[in-house]
Short mmCIF file of C-alpha atoms and ligand atoms in Angstrom, two decimals:
data_model
loop_
_atom_site.label_atom_id
_atom_site.label_comp_id
_atom_site.label_asym_id
_atom_site.label_seq_id
_atom_site.Cartn_x
_atom_site.Cartn_y
_atom_site.Cartn_z
CA MET B 2 -77.82 188.35 -13.99
CA PRO B 3 -74.39 188.02 -15.61
CA PRO B 4 -71.70 190.50 -14.60
CA ILE B 5 -71.93 192.50 -17.85
CA SER B 6 -74.87 192.30 -20.24
CA GLN B 7 -76.71 194.45 -22.73
CA LYS B 8 -78.40 196.09 -19.76
CA THR B 9 -75.05 197.49 -18.61
CA PRO B 10 -75.02 201.15 -19.66
CA VAL B 11 -72.66 202.13 -22.47
CA ARG B 12 -69.43 203.34 -20.83
CA PHE B 13 -67.24 203.74 -23.92
CA ALA B 14 -68.58 205.93 -26.71
CA ASP B 15 -65.59 207.58 -28.36
CA PRO B 16 -66.22 209.12 -31.78
CA ILE B 17 -65.26 206.92 -34.72
CA PRO B 18 -62.24 208.40 -36.55
CA ASP B 19 -61.87 208.40 -40.35
CA ALA B 20 -58.52 206.62 -40.19
CA VAL B 21 -56.29 204.82 -37.69
CA ASP B 22 -53.15 202.73 -37.85
CA VAL B 23 -54.81 199.62 -36.41
CA ALA B 24 -58.46 198.67 -35.83
CA VAL B 25 -59.16 196.05 -33.20
CA ILE B 26 -62.40 194.08 -33.56
CA GLY B 27 -63.72 192.87 -30.22
CA ALA B 28 -63.10 194.30 -26.75
CA GLY B 29 -62.62 191.15 -24.71
CA VAL B 30 -59.34 190.62 -22.90
CA ALA B 31 -57.57 189.74 -26.17
CA GLY B 32 -58.61 192.84 -28.11
CA THR B 33 -58.37 195.22 -25.17
CA ALA B 34 -54.89 194.07 -24.14
CA THR B 35 -53.73 194.26 -27.77
CA ALA B 36 -55.09 197.81 -28.07
CA TYR B 37 -53.37 198.79 -24.81
CA PHE B 38 -49.96 197.54 -25.95
CA LEU B 39 -50.39 198.97 -29.46
CA ALA B 40 -51.01 202.39 -27.93
CA LYS B 41 -47.85 201.98 -25.88
CA ARG B 42 -46.02 201.47 -29.17
CA GLY B 43 -47.35 204.79 -30.46
CA GLN B 44 -50.05 203.40 -32.77
CA ARG B 45 -53.36 205.18 -33.40
CA VAL B 46 -55.93 202.55 -32.47
CA LEU B 47 -59.70 202.08 -32.63
CA LEU B 48 -61.15 199.33 -30.40
CA CYS B 49 -64.72 198.38 -31.37
CA ASP B 50 -67.18 196.10 -29.66
CA LYS B 51 -70.58 195.20 -31.05
CA GLY B 52 -71.92 195.23 -27.48
CA ARG B 53 -70.03 196.00 -24.30
CA VAL B 54 -66.37 195.89 -23.36
CA ALA B 55 -65.90 192.42 -21.83
CA GLY B 56 -69.60 191.67 -22.32
CA GLU B 57 -68.94 188.10 -23.43
CA GLN B 58 -66.35 185.58 -22.18
CA SER B 59 -64.03 188.14 -20.67
CA SER B 60 -66.36 189.12 -17.81
CA ARG B 61 -68.01 185.72 -17.40
CA ASN B 62 -64.99 183.58 -16.67
CA TRP B 63 -63.81 182.20 -13.34
CA GLY B 64 -61.03 184.76 -12.95
CA TRP B 65 -58.19 182.25 -12.69
CA ILE B 66 -54.75 183.42 -13.77
CA ARG B 67 -52.78 180.21 -13.96
CA GLN B 68 -49.54 178.97 -15.42
CA GLN B 69 -50.16 175.47 -14.11
CA ALA B 70 -51.40 172.85 -16.61
CA ARG B 71 -50.81 175.03 -19.68
CA ASP B 72 -49.72 173.83 -23.10
CA MET B 73 -45.93 174.04 -23.33
CA ALA B 74 -46.06 176.51 -26.24
CA GLU B 75 -48.31 178.81 -24.21
CA LEU B 76 -46.27 178.56 -21.05
CA PRO B 77 -43.60 181.20 -21.85
CA ILE B 78 -46.33 183.68 -22.84
CA MET B 79 -48.28 182.81 -19.71
CA ILE B 80 -45.22 183.31 -17.50
CA GLU B 81 -44.89 186.75 -19.07
CA ALA B 82 -48.64 187.36 -18.62
CA ASN B 83 -48.32 186.52 -14.92
CA ARG B 84 -45.58 189.14 -14.67
CA ILE B 85 -47.70 191.71 -16.50
CA TRP B 86 -50.72 191.00 -14.28
CA ARG B 87 -48.59 191.54 -11.17
CA GLY B 88 -47.70 195.04 -12.35
CA LEU B 89 -50.92 196.17 -14.04
CA ALA B 90 -52.66 197.82 -11.10
CA ALA B 91 -49.57 199.91 -10.32
CA GLU B 92 -48.84 200.64 -13.96
CA THR B 93 -52.37 201.86 -14.68
CA GLY B 94 -53.08 203.27 -11.22
CA ASP B 95 -56.33 201.29 -11.21
CA PRO B 96 -57.08 198.91 -8.32
CA ASP B 97 -59.66 197.11 -10.50
CA LEU B 98 -56.65 195.47 -12.14
CA THR B 99 -55.44 193.96 -8.88
CA PHE B 100 -53.84 190.54 -9.19
CA THR B 101 -54.09 188.43 -6.04
CA GLN B 102 -51.38 185.82 -5.83
CA GLY B 103 -53.28 183.11 -3.96
CA GLY B 104 -51.94 180.15 -5.93
CA CYS B 105 -53.66 177.46 -7.88
CA LEU B 106 -54.38 173.96 -6.58
CA TYR B 107 -55.46 170.94 -8.64
CA LEU B 108 -56.67 168.05 -6.50
CA ALA B 109 -56.41 164.40 -7.52
CA THR B 110 -58.74 161.66 -6.38
CA THR B 111 -57.04 158.88 -8.36
CA ALA B 112 -53.51 157.76 -9.05
CA LYS B 113 -54.23 158.24 -12.76
CA GLU B 114 -54.91 161.94 -12.25
CA MET B 115 -51.74 162.27 -10.18
CA ALA B 116 -49.79 160.63 -12.99
CA ARG B 117 -51.07 163.27 -15.43
CA TYR B 118 -49.90 166.05 -13.12
CA GLU B 119 -46.51 164.35 -12.82
CA GLU B 120 -46.29 164.14 -16.59
CA TRP B 121 -47.06 167.85 -16.94
CA MET B 122 -44.49 168.71 -14.28
CA ALA B 123 -41.86 166.73 -16.16
CA ASP B 124 -42.63 168.63 -19.38
CA ALA B 125 -42.55 172.01 -17.58
CA ARG B 126 -39.31 171.32 -15.74
CA GLY B 127 -37.25 173.71 -17.88
CA TYR B 128 -39.39 176.75 -17.05
CA GLN B 129 -38.38 177.29 -13.41
CA LEU B 130 -41.96 177.45 -12.18
CA ASP B 131 -42.67 177.08 -8.47
CA THR B 132 -45.19 174.28 -9.17
CA ARG B 133 -44.95 171.30 -6.83
CA LEU B 134 -46.75 168.05 -6.29
CA LEU B 135 -48.58 167.52 -3.00
CA THR B 136 -49.08 164.20 -1.24
CA ARG B 137 -52.20 162.99 0.53
CA ASP B 138 -50.66 164.13 3.83
CA ASP B 139 -49.78 167.56 2.45
CA ILE B 140 -53.42 168.04 1.42
CA ARG B 141 -54.68 166.97 4.85
CA GLN B 142 -52.33 169.35 6.66
CA MET B 143 -52.56 172.36 4.37
CA TYR B 144 -56.27 172.22 3.54
CA PRO B 145 -58.11 170.79 6.55
CA ASP B 146 -61.38 172.43 5.44
CA LEU B 147 -61.65 169.91 2.61
CA ALA B 148 -64.11 167.18 3.51
CA GLY B 149 -63.16 163.56 3.99
CA ASP B 150 -60.21 161.64 2.71
CA ARG B 151 -60.99 161.83 -1.00
CA TYR B 152 -57.65 163.12 -2.22
CA VAL B 153 -54.57 161.15 -3.11
CA GLY B 154 -52.61 164.32 -3.79
CA GLY B 155 -52.48 167.45 -5.88
CA MET B 156 -50.48 169.96 -7.87
CA PHE B 157 -49.91 173.48 -6.55
CA THR B 158 -48.43 176.66 -8.04
CA PRO B 159 -48.09 179.41 -5.41
CA SER B 160 -47.27 182.13 -7.99
CA ASP B 161 -50.60 181.66 -9.81
CA GLY B 162 -53.46 183.92 -8.87
CA ARG B 163 -56.76 185.54 -9.62
CA GLY B 164 -58.40 188.72 -10.84
CA GLU B 165 -61.93 190.09 -10.98
CA PRO B 166 -62.80 189.77 -14.68
CA PHE B 167 -65.87 192.00 -14.86
CA VAL B 168 -63.99 195.00 -13.47
CA ALA B 169 -60.48 194.23 -14.71
CA ILE B 170 -61.09 194.29 -18.46
CA PRO B 171 -63.11 197.53 -18.48
CA ALA B 172 -60.30 199.00 -16.34
CA LEU B 173 -57.78 197.91 -18.97
CA ALA B 174 -59.96 199.55 -21.65
CA ARG B 175 -59.94 202.79 -19.61
CA ALA B 176 -56.16 202.56 -19.36
CA ALA B 177 -55.95 202.05 -23.14
CA GLN B 178 -58.23 205.06 -23.61
CA ARG B 179 -55.92 207.20 -21.48
CA LEU B 180 -53.09 206.21 -23.85
CA GLY B 181 -55.16 207.49 -26.78
CA VAL B 182 -57.10 204.41 -27.94
CA ARG B 183 -60.60 205.24 -29.16
CA VAL B 184 -63.01 202.75 -27.60
CA ALA B 185 -66.52 202.32 -29.02
CA GLU B 186 -69.24 200.07 -27.60
CA ASP B 187 -72.41 199.28 -29.58
CA CYS B 188 -70.22 199.45 -32.66
CA ALA B 189 -70.23 196.24 -34.68
CA VAL B 190 -67.65 195.83 -37.38
CA ARG B 191 -69.62 194.37 -40.26
CA THR B 192 -66.77 193.44 -42.52
CA LEU B 193 -63.42 194.51 -43.94
CA ASP B 194 -62.66 196.82 -46.79
CA VAL B 195 -60.26 194.84 -48.96
CA VAL B 196 -58.43 196.58 -51.79
CA GLY B 197 -55.97 194.80 -54.07
CA GLY B 198 -56.05 191.70 -51.90
CA ARG B 199 -55.09 193.40 -48.63
CA VAL B 200 -56.82 195.17 -45.77
CA ALA B 201 -57.63 198.82 -46.46
CA GLY B 202 -60.14 199.46 -43.68
CA ILE B 203 -63.05 198.23 -41.62
CA VAL B 204 -66.72 198.91 -42.19
CA THR B 205 -68.55 199.46 -38.93
CA GLU B 206 -72.27 200.01 -38.46
CA LYS B 207 -71.27 203.66 -37.84
CA GLY B 208 -69.16 204.07 -40.97
CA ARG B 209 -65.89 203.15 -42.66
CA VAL B 210 -62.51 203.59 -41.00
CA ALA B 211 -59.36 203.43 -43.08
CA CYS B 212 -56.47 201.32 -41.72
CA ASP B 213 -53.99 198.88 -43.19
CA ARG B 214 -53.94 196.50 -40.22
CA VAL B 215 -56.80 194.87 -38.35
CA VAL B 216 -56.74 192.61 -35.30
CA LEU B 217 -59.66 190.19 -35.31
CA ALA B 218 -60.29 189.34 -31.65
CA ALA B 219 -63.98 188.55 -31.86
CA GLY B 220 -64.09 185.48 -29.58
CA ALA B 221 -66.87 183.06 -30.56
CA TRP B 222 -67.74 185.24 -33.58
CA THR B 223 -64.29 185.20 -35.19
CA THR B 224 -64.86 182.15 -37.38
CA HIS B 225 -68.04 183.72 -38.81
CA PHE B 226 -66.48 187.14 -39.40
CA ALA B 227 -63.46 185.56 -41.08
CA ALA B 228 -65.55 183.26 -43.31
CA ASN B 229 -67.41 186.29 -44.66
CA VAL B 230 -64.11 187.71 -45.91
CA GLY B 231 -63.00 184.36 -47.33
CA VAL B 232 -60.69 183.21 -44.51
CA ASP B 233 -61.15 179.85 -42.80
CA ILE B 234 -60.52 179.92 -39.03
CA PRO B 235 -61.82 176.67 -37.49
CA GLN B 236 -63.54 177.22 -34.16
CA LEU B 237 -66.55 175.86 -32.30
CA ALA B 238 -68.25 177.19 -29.17
CA VAL B 239 -69.47 175.57 -25.95
CA ARG B 240 -71.61 176.97 -23.16
CA CYS B 241 -70.34 176.76 -19.59
CA THR B 242 -72.26 177.73 -16.44
CA VAL B 243 -70.80 179.69 -13.53
CA ALA B 244 -72.20 180.96 -10.22
CA ARG B 245 -71.16 183.14 -7.34
CA THR B 246 -71.98 182.69 -3.70
CA GLU B 247 -72.97 185.18 -1.09
CA THR B 248 -70.23 186.30 1.32
CA ALA B 249 -68.82 183.18 2.95
CA PRO B 250 -66.10 182.23 5.44
CA LYS B 251 -62.48 182.30 4.30
CA LEU B 252 -61.25 178.72 4.04
CA PHE B 253 -57.91 177.35 5.25
CA ALA B 254 -57.20 179.69 8.12
CA GLY B 255 -53.60 178.44 8.46
CA GLN B 256 -52.72 179.26 4.86
CA PRO B 257 -51.69 182.67 3.50
CA ASP B 258 -54.67 182.68 1.09
CA VAL B 259 -57.37 180.55 -0.50
CA PRO B 260 -55.99 179.16 -3.78
CA ASN B 261 -58.09 178.62 -6.88
CA ILE B 262 -59.10 174.97 -6.47
CA ARG B 263 -59.93 172.45 -9.18
CA ASP B 264 -61.57 169.35 -7.77
CA VAL B 265 -63.56 166.78 -9.77
CA GLY B 266 -66.90 168.48 -10.41
CA LEU B 267 -66.24 171.59 -8.33
CA CYS B 268 -63.92 174.52 -9.04
CA VAL B 269 -63.68 177.39 -6.59
CA ARG B 270 -62.16 180.87 -6.63
CA ARG B 271 -62.17 183.34 -3.75
CA ARG B 272 -63.70 186.68 -4.81
CA ALA B 273 -62.74 190.19 -3.72
CA ASP B 274 -66.31 190.67 -2.40
CA GLY B 275 -65.86 187.82 0.09
CA GLY B 276 -67.82 185.19 -1.82
CA TYR B 277 -66.68 182.42 -4.17
CA THR B 278 -66.98 182.01 -7.93
CA ILE B 279 -67.87 178.35 -8.47
CA ALA B 280 -68.41 175.99 -11.38
CA THR B 281 -68.41 172.25 -11.92
CA GLY B 282 -65.84 172.50 -14.72
CA THR B 283 -67.22 169.26 -16.13
CA LEU B 284 -70.09 170.31 -18.38
CA ALA B 285 -69.76 172.02 -21.74
CA ASP B 286 -72.91 172.31 -23.87
CA HIS B 287 -72.33 172.33 -27.60
CA TYR B 288 -75.13 173.45 -29.90
CA ILE B 289 -74.79 171.54 -33.14
CA SER B 290 -74.47 173.95 -36.06
CA PRO B 291 -73.35 173.75 -39.70
CA LYS B 292 -69.78 174.41 -38.49
CA SER B 293 -69.98 171.34 -36.20
CA PHE B 294 -70.28 169.18 -39.33
CA ARG B 295 -67.77 171.19 -41.30
CA TYR B 296 -65.10 170.90 -38.60
CA PHE B 297 -66.05 167.50 -37.14
CA PHE B 298 -62.88 165.70 -38.21
CA LYS B 299 -60.62 168.54 -37.10
CA PHE B 300 -62.13 168.39 -33.60
CA MET B 301 -62.06 164.57 -33.28
CA LYS B 302 -58.95 164.45 -31.09
CA ALA B 303 -60.09 167.25 -28.76
CA LEU B 304 -63.49 165.60 -28.49
CA ARG B 305 -61.93 162.26 -27.61
CA ALA B 306 -60.34 163.87 -24.54
CA SER B 307 -63.44 165.80 -23.48
CA TRP B 308 -66.43 163.71 -24.62
CA ARG B 309 -67.47 162.85 -21.06
CA ASP B 310 -67.86 166.55 -20.30
CA THR B 311 -69.56 167.54 -23.56
CA ARG B 312 -73.34 167.53 -23.97
CA LEU B 313 -74.70 167.97 -27.48
CA HIS B 314 -77.87 169.91 -28.31
CA LEU B 315 -79.62 169.86 -31.65
CA GLY B 316 -79.51 173.56 -32.44
CA ALA B 317 -78.44 176.85 -30.95
CA PRO B 318 -80.98 179.48 -29.91
CA PRO B 319 -81.62 182.02 -32.69
CA GLY B 320 -78.95 184.65 -33.10
CA TYR B 321 -76.17 182.58 -31.53
CA PRO B 322 -72.92 182.43 -33.50
CA GLY B 323 -73.40 179.86 -36.23
CA ALA B 324 -77.01 179.01 -35.36
CA TRP B 325 -78.98 177.35 -38.15
CA GLY B 326 -80.32 180.08 -40.40
CA MET B 327 -77.62 182.62 -39.53
CA PRO B 328 -76.42 184.16 -42.79
CA THR B 329 -72.95 183.09 -43.84
CA ARG B 330 -72.38 186.02 -46.19
CA TRP B 331 -73.37 189.65 -45.91
CA GLY B 332 -72.23 192.92 -47.40
CA ALA B 333 -70.93 196.12 -45.85
CA ASP B 334 -74.27 197.87 -46.22
CA GLU B 335 -76.31 195.09 -44.60
CA VAL B 336 -77.14 194.65 -40.93
CA SER B 337 -74.76 191.88 -39.83
CA PRO B 338 -75.34 189.03 -37.34
CA PHE B 339 -73.12 190.97 -34.92
CA GLU B 340 -75.59 193.83 -34.55
CA ARG B 341 -78.43 191.37 -34.06
CA MET B 342 -76.74 189.89 -30.96
CA ARG B 343 -75.04 192.70 -29.05
CA VAL B 344 -74.07 190.58 -26.06
CA LEU B 345 -74.16 186.81 -26.20
CA ASN B 346 -75.78 186.00 -22.89
CA PRO B 347 -76.64 182.29 -22.65
CA GLU B 348 -78.93 181.01 -19.92
CA PRO B 349 -77.04 179.10 -17.21
CA ALA B 350 -77.90 175.38 -17.00
CA PRO B 351 -80.25 174.79 -14.01
CA SER B 352 -78.85 171.27 -13.50
CA GLU B 353 -75.40 172.78 -12.97
CA ILE B 354 -76.66 175.22 -10.36
CA ARG B 355 -78.32 172.39 -8.42
CA ARG B 356 -75.09 170.36 -8.53
CA LEU B 357 -73.07 173.32 -7.29
CA GLU B 358 -75.45 173.97 -4.39
CA LYS B 359 -75.16 170.36 -3.32
CA ARG B 360 -71.42 169.88 -3.80
CA LEU B 361 -70.23 173.06 -2.09
CA GLY B 362 -71.38 171.94 1.36
CA GLN B 363 -70.38 168.32 0.74
CA ARG B 364 -66.79 169.18 -0.18
CA TYR B 365 -66.38 172.12 2.22
CA PRO B 366 -68.38 171.57 5.40
CA ALA B 367 -67.34 175.10 6.47
CA LEU B 368 -69.39 176.41 3.51
CA ALA B 369 -72.50 174.28 4.12
CA GLY B 370 -75.60 176.44 3.80
CA THR B 371 -73.82 179.09 1.71
CA LYS B 372 -76.30 180.40 -0.86
CA ILE B 373 -75.73 181.02 -4.54
CA SER B 374 -76.53 184.66 -5.25
CA GLU B 375 -76.17 184.72 -9.00
CA ALA B 376 -75.54 182.38 -11.95
CA TRP B 377 -74.64 183.04 -15.56
CA ALA B 378 -73.09 181.31 -18.55
CA GLY B 379 -70.60 182.09 -21.29
CA MET B 380 -69.87 180.66 -24.74
CA ILE B 381 -66.25 179.57 -24.93
CA ASP B 382 -64.56 179.59 -28.33
CA VAL B 383 -62.39 176.53 -28.87
CA THR B 384 -59.91 175.60 -31.61
CA PRO B 385 -59.30 172.00 -32.75
CA ASP B 386 -56.03 171.83 -30.78
CA VAL B 387 -57.34 173.88 -27.84
CA VAL B 388 -54.64 176.54 -28.10
CA PRO B 389 -55.01 180.07 -29.51
CA THR B 390 -54.79 181.16 -33.12
CA LEU B 391 -52.42 184.11 -33.40
CA GLY B 392 -50.82 185.87 -36.32
CA GLU B 393 -51.28 187.54 -39.68
CA ASP B 394 -53.33 185.39 -42.01
CA PRO B 395 -51.41 184.67 -45.22
CA VAL B 396 -54.67 184.65 -47.19
CA LEU B 397 -55.39 188.28 -46.36
CA PRO B 398 -52.38 190.49 -45.60
CA GLY B 399 -53.15 193.05 -42.91
CA MET B 400 -55.62 190.79 -41.09
CA PHE B 401 -54.13 189.59 -37.80
CA ILE B 402 -56.05 186.82 -36.02
CA CYS B 403 -56.16 186.75 -32.21
CA THR B 404 -58.70 184.20 -31.13
CA GLY B 405 -59.42 180.68 -29.90
CA LEU B 406 -58.17 181.26 -26.38
CA SER B 407 -60.05 178.01 -25.70
CA GLY B 408 -61.31 178.47 -22.17
CA HIS B 409 -58.09 179.78 -20.64
CA GLY B 410 -57.62 183.22 -22.16
CA PHE B 411 -58.32 185.51 -19.21
CA GLY B 412 -55.04 184.72 -17.51
CA ILE B 413 -52.85 184.74 -20.61
CA GLY B 414 -54.70 187.71 -22.20
CA PRO B 415 -52.22 190.46 -21.28
CA GLY B 416 -49.32 188.34 -22.59
CA ILE B 417 -51.20 187.72 -25.83
CA GLY B 418 -51.93 191.44 -26.13
CA ARG B 419 -48.23 192.25 -25.83
CA VAL B 420 -47.30 189.59 -28.37
CA MET B 421 -49.96 190.73 -30.85
CA ALA B 422 -48.92 194.38 -30.54
CA ASP B 423 -45.38 193.37 -31.49
CA LEU B 424 -46.52 191.21 -34.40
CA VAL B 425 -48.74 193.98 -35.76
CA THR B 426 -45.94 196.54 -35.55
CA GLY B 427 -43.40 194.22 -37.19
CA ARG B 428 -41.32 193.56 -34.06
CA ASP B 429 -40.00 190.26 -32.83
CA PRO B 430 -42.64 188.93 -30.38
CA GLY B 431 -39.91 187.15 -28.42
CA HIS B 432 -41.73 183.81 -28.28
CA ASP B 433 -42.03 180.94 -30.74
CA LEU B 434 -45.55 181.30 -32.16
CA ALA B 435 -45.38 178.47 -34.73
CA ARG B 436 -47.92 176.38 -32.80
CA PHE B 437 -50.49 179.19 -33.08
CA ARG B 438 -50.24 179.93 -36.84
CA PRO B 439 -53.68 180.65 -38.38
CA GLU B 440 -52.88 178.44 -41.38
CA ARG B 441 -52.00 175.34 -39.33
CA PHE B 442 -55.46 173.83 -39.87
CA ARG B 443 -55.24 174.26 -43.66
CA ASP B 444 -51.72 173.17 -44.51
CA GLY B 445 -51.96 169.54 -43.45
CA SER B 446 -50.11 170.00 -40.12
CA PRO B 447 -51.02 167.32 -37.58
CA ILE B 448 -53.56 168.47 -34.98
CA VAL B 449 -52.10 167.98 -31.51
CA PRO B 450 -54.46 169.07 -28.73
CA GLY B 451 -53.04 170.82 -25.68
CA PRO B 452 -53.36 169.27 -22.20
CA TYR B 453 -56.87 168.49 -20.95
CA LEU B 454 -56.20 169.00 -17.25
C1 FAD U 506 -67.40 180.18 -18.01
C2 FAD U 506 -66.01 180.53 -18.40
C3 FAD U 506 -64.96 180.34 -17.49
C4 FAD U 506 -63.66 180.67 -17.84
N1 FAD U 506 -62.69 180.65 -16.89
C5 FAD U 506 -61.44 181.11 -17.19
C6 FAD U 506 -60.45 181.26 -16.19
O1 FAD U 506 -60.70 181.06 -15.01
N2 FAD U 506 -59.20 181.65 -16.56
C7 FAD U 506 -58.90 181.92 -17.85
O2 FAD U 506 -57.73 182.23 -18.13
N3 FAD U 506 -59.85 181.88 -18.81
C8 FAD U 506 -61.11 181.49 -18.52
N4 FAD U 506 -62.08 181.46 -19.46
C9 FAD U 506 -61.74 181.79 -20.83
C10 FAD U 506 -61.64 183.29 -21.06
O3 FAD U 506 -62.72 183.96 -20.49
C11 FAD U 506 -61.58 183.53 -22.56
O4 FAD U 506 -60.58 182.71 -23.15
C12 FAD U 506 -61.27 184.97 -22.89
O5 FAD U 506 -62.08 185.84 -22.15
C13 FAD U 506 -61.49 185.19 -24.37
O6 FAD U 506 -61.27 186.54 -24.62
P1 FAD U 506 -61.50 187.12 -26.06
O7 FAD U 506 -61.16 188.55 -25.98
O8 FAD U 506 -60.80 186.28 -27.06
O9 FAD U 506 -63.07 186.89 -26.36
P2 FAD U 506 -64.35 187.57 -25.72
O10 FAD U 506 -64.18 187.93 -24.32
O11 FAD U 506 -65.50 186.67 -26.05
O12 FAD U 506 -64.49 188.91 -26.54
C14 FAD U 506 -64.83 188.96 -27.89
C15 FAD U 506 -65.56 190.28 -28.11
O13 FAD U 506 -65.70 190.51 -29.50
C16 FAD U 506 -66.90 191.20 -29.71
N5 FAD U 506 -67.25 191.05 -31.13
C17 FAD U 506 -67.52 189.92 -31.80
N6 FAD U 506 -67.76 190.20 -33.10
C18 FAD U 506 -67.63 191.51 -33.25
C19 FAD U 506 -67.76 192.38 -34.36
N7 FAD U 506 -68.03 191.94 -35.59
N8 FAD U 506 -67.60 193.72 -34.15
C20 FAD U 506 -67.29 194.18 -32.92
N9 FAD U 506 -67.17 193.40 -31.83
C21 FAD U 506 -67.32 192.08 -32.00
C22 FAD U 506 -67.86 190.52 -28.74
O14 FAD U 506 -68.96 191.33 -28.46
C23 FAD U 506 -66.97 190.27 -27.53
O15 FAD U 506 -67.09 191.29 -26.56
C24 FAD U 506 -63.40 181.14 -19.15
C25 FAD U 506 -64.43 181.36 -20.05
C26 FAD U 506 -65.74 181.10 -19.66
C27 FAD U 506 -66.87 181.42 -20.61
#
């Protein structure tokens, strides 16, 4: 069972108002954090989700909050997000938003991998991060629970950390609610009301709501929602499998904490319940859809970096975003694809679970025999350059895009929410957002993928 699914009872059922200042479509980390910061700026906000708050990627992720190995344009926002995470539990009074600063460790088994870390470190030098490179001896001394002598070194950021996604994002939605945000689950936004070429409202399955600004934070559904209102936001989705273990011994007794660890084919995060969230991190299933053909050339460079980890399937299961046969156009009075799939809940890949069971004991003898208690999967939305798409779309004034967090949006989510709230209210977001412009894939700009680390 995944952490949040359609079986999770509805916890947010605020009445739908006739009018708000801003409507936010999608209550993942991106939409929820944006709603939270908009409310702090005095805006009247409605936050709608077709299914459950954090029902999709935002509860299914690994829970890593990392600055390490980020794209350089994301890094300043991520540094801010790290700061926000550190204060969120105190600010909201909710321990579900606890940030645990256990660090983040990338291991290298080859000199080539080490060289890539060194390259990233050189690029990040100006940001005063506490990231440092570790030698083979450092790894042996600091992490004696790691099996064998596989590692030539690593990269470590002590100020990185972790959260518990499936409780943190609903807690942030509760905090937003306390600031006045109306939060509605089981409330799909079918389309926009566009008058005179700009946003005049949203049409939900429960009625129309007037507003002159909308934040589209619909994760893997964004590209389909946008296409229906005539806006092209290139995105594809991949399925990734995750599991959690039963309660297991705490590794690395001599260290202050267990860092999030990325090793080849095994990524591990200590959980608050005493188990580990684990994933191989090396398999992404892509279901070929009409959008795969449409965007093939835009994704060529990203695919070149990740082809070893990508497995193609002929078609998506019915109802998945972009599946063959999914309508591409619908009207405000028609049931939309969003209502037909309340919570996108892909089956985890059995081959991945078998690999995880085997590798855990091999890499960490102290964890040999530890059982997997649960596995799930999530569909990650990815842009052609693997960095987010943020900003007001010039094609449709009033429509702000906040999507394409490309597999690393949980950690940066609060920073993105703060930035979006400032953009939507006409303030200076304080960061250079040129790399994230929605129109960058239409205006002939070169596509430069972020780091694949
Ligand atoms: C397996 C996995 C592991 C990951 N690990 C990490 C990690 O360790 N660290 C990290 O930083 N990131 C990680 N990520 C990425 C991170 O989870 C995502 O980038 C982030 O959660 C995306 O948030 P979002 O709000 O954009 O989208 P989502 O969380 O997908 O939310 C979008 C929401 O929009 C709703 N919606 C869609 N259409 C409509 C509509 N028309 N009307 C109303 N609602 C709608 C959906 O129901 C959904 O709830 C991982 C992701 C996965 C799947």
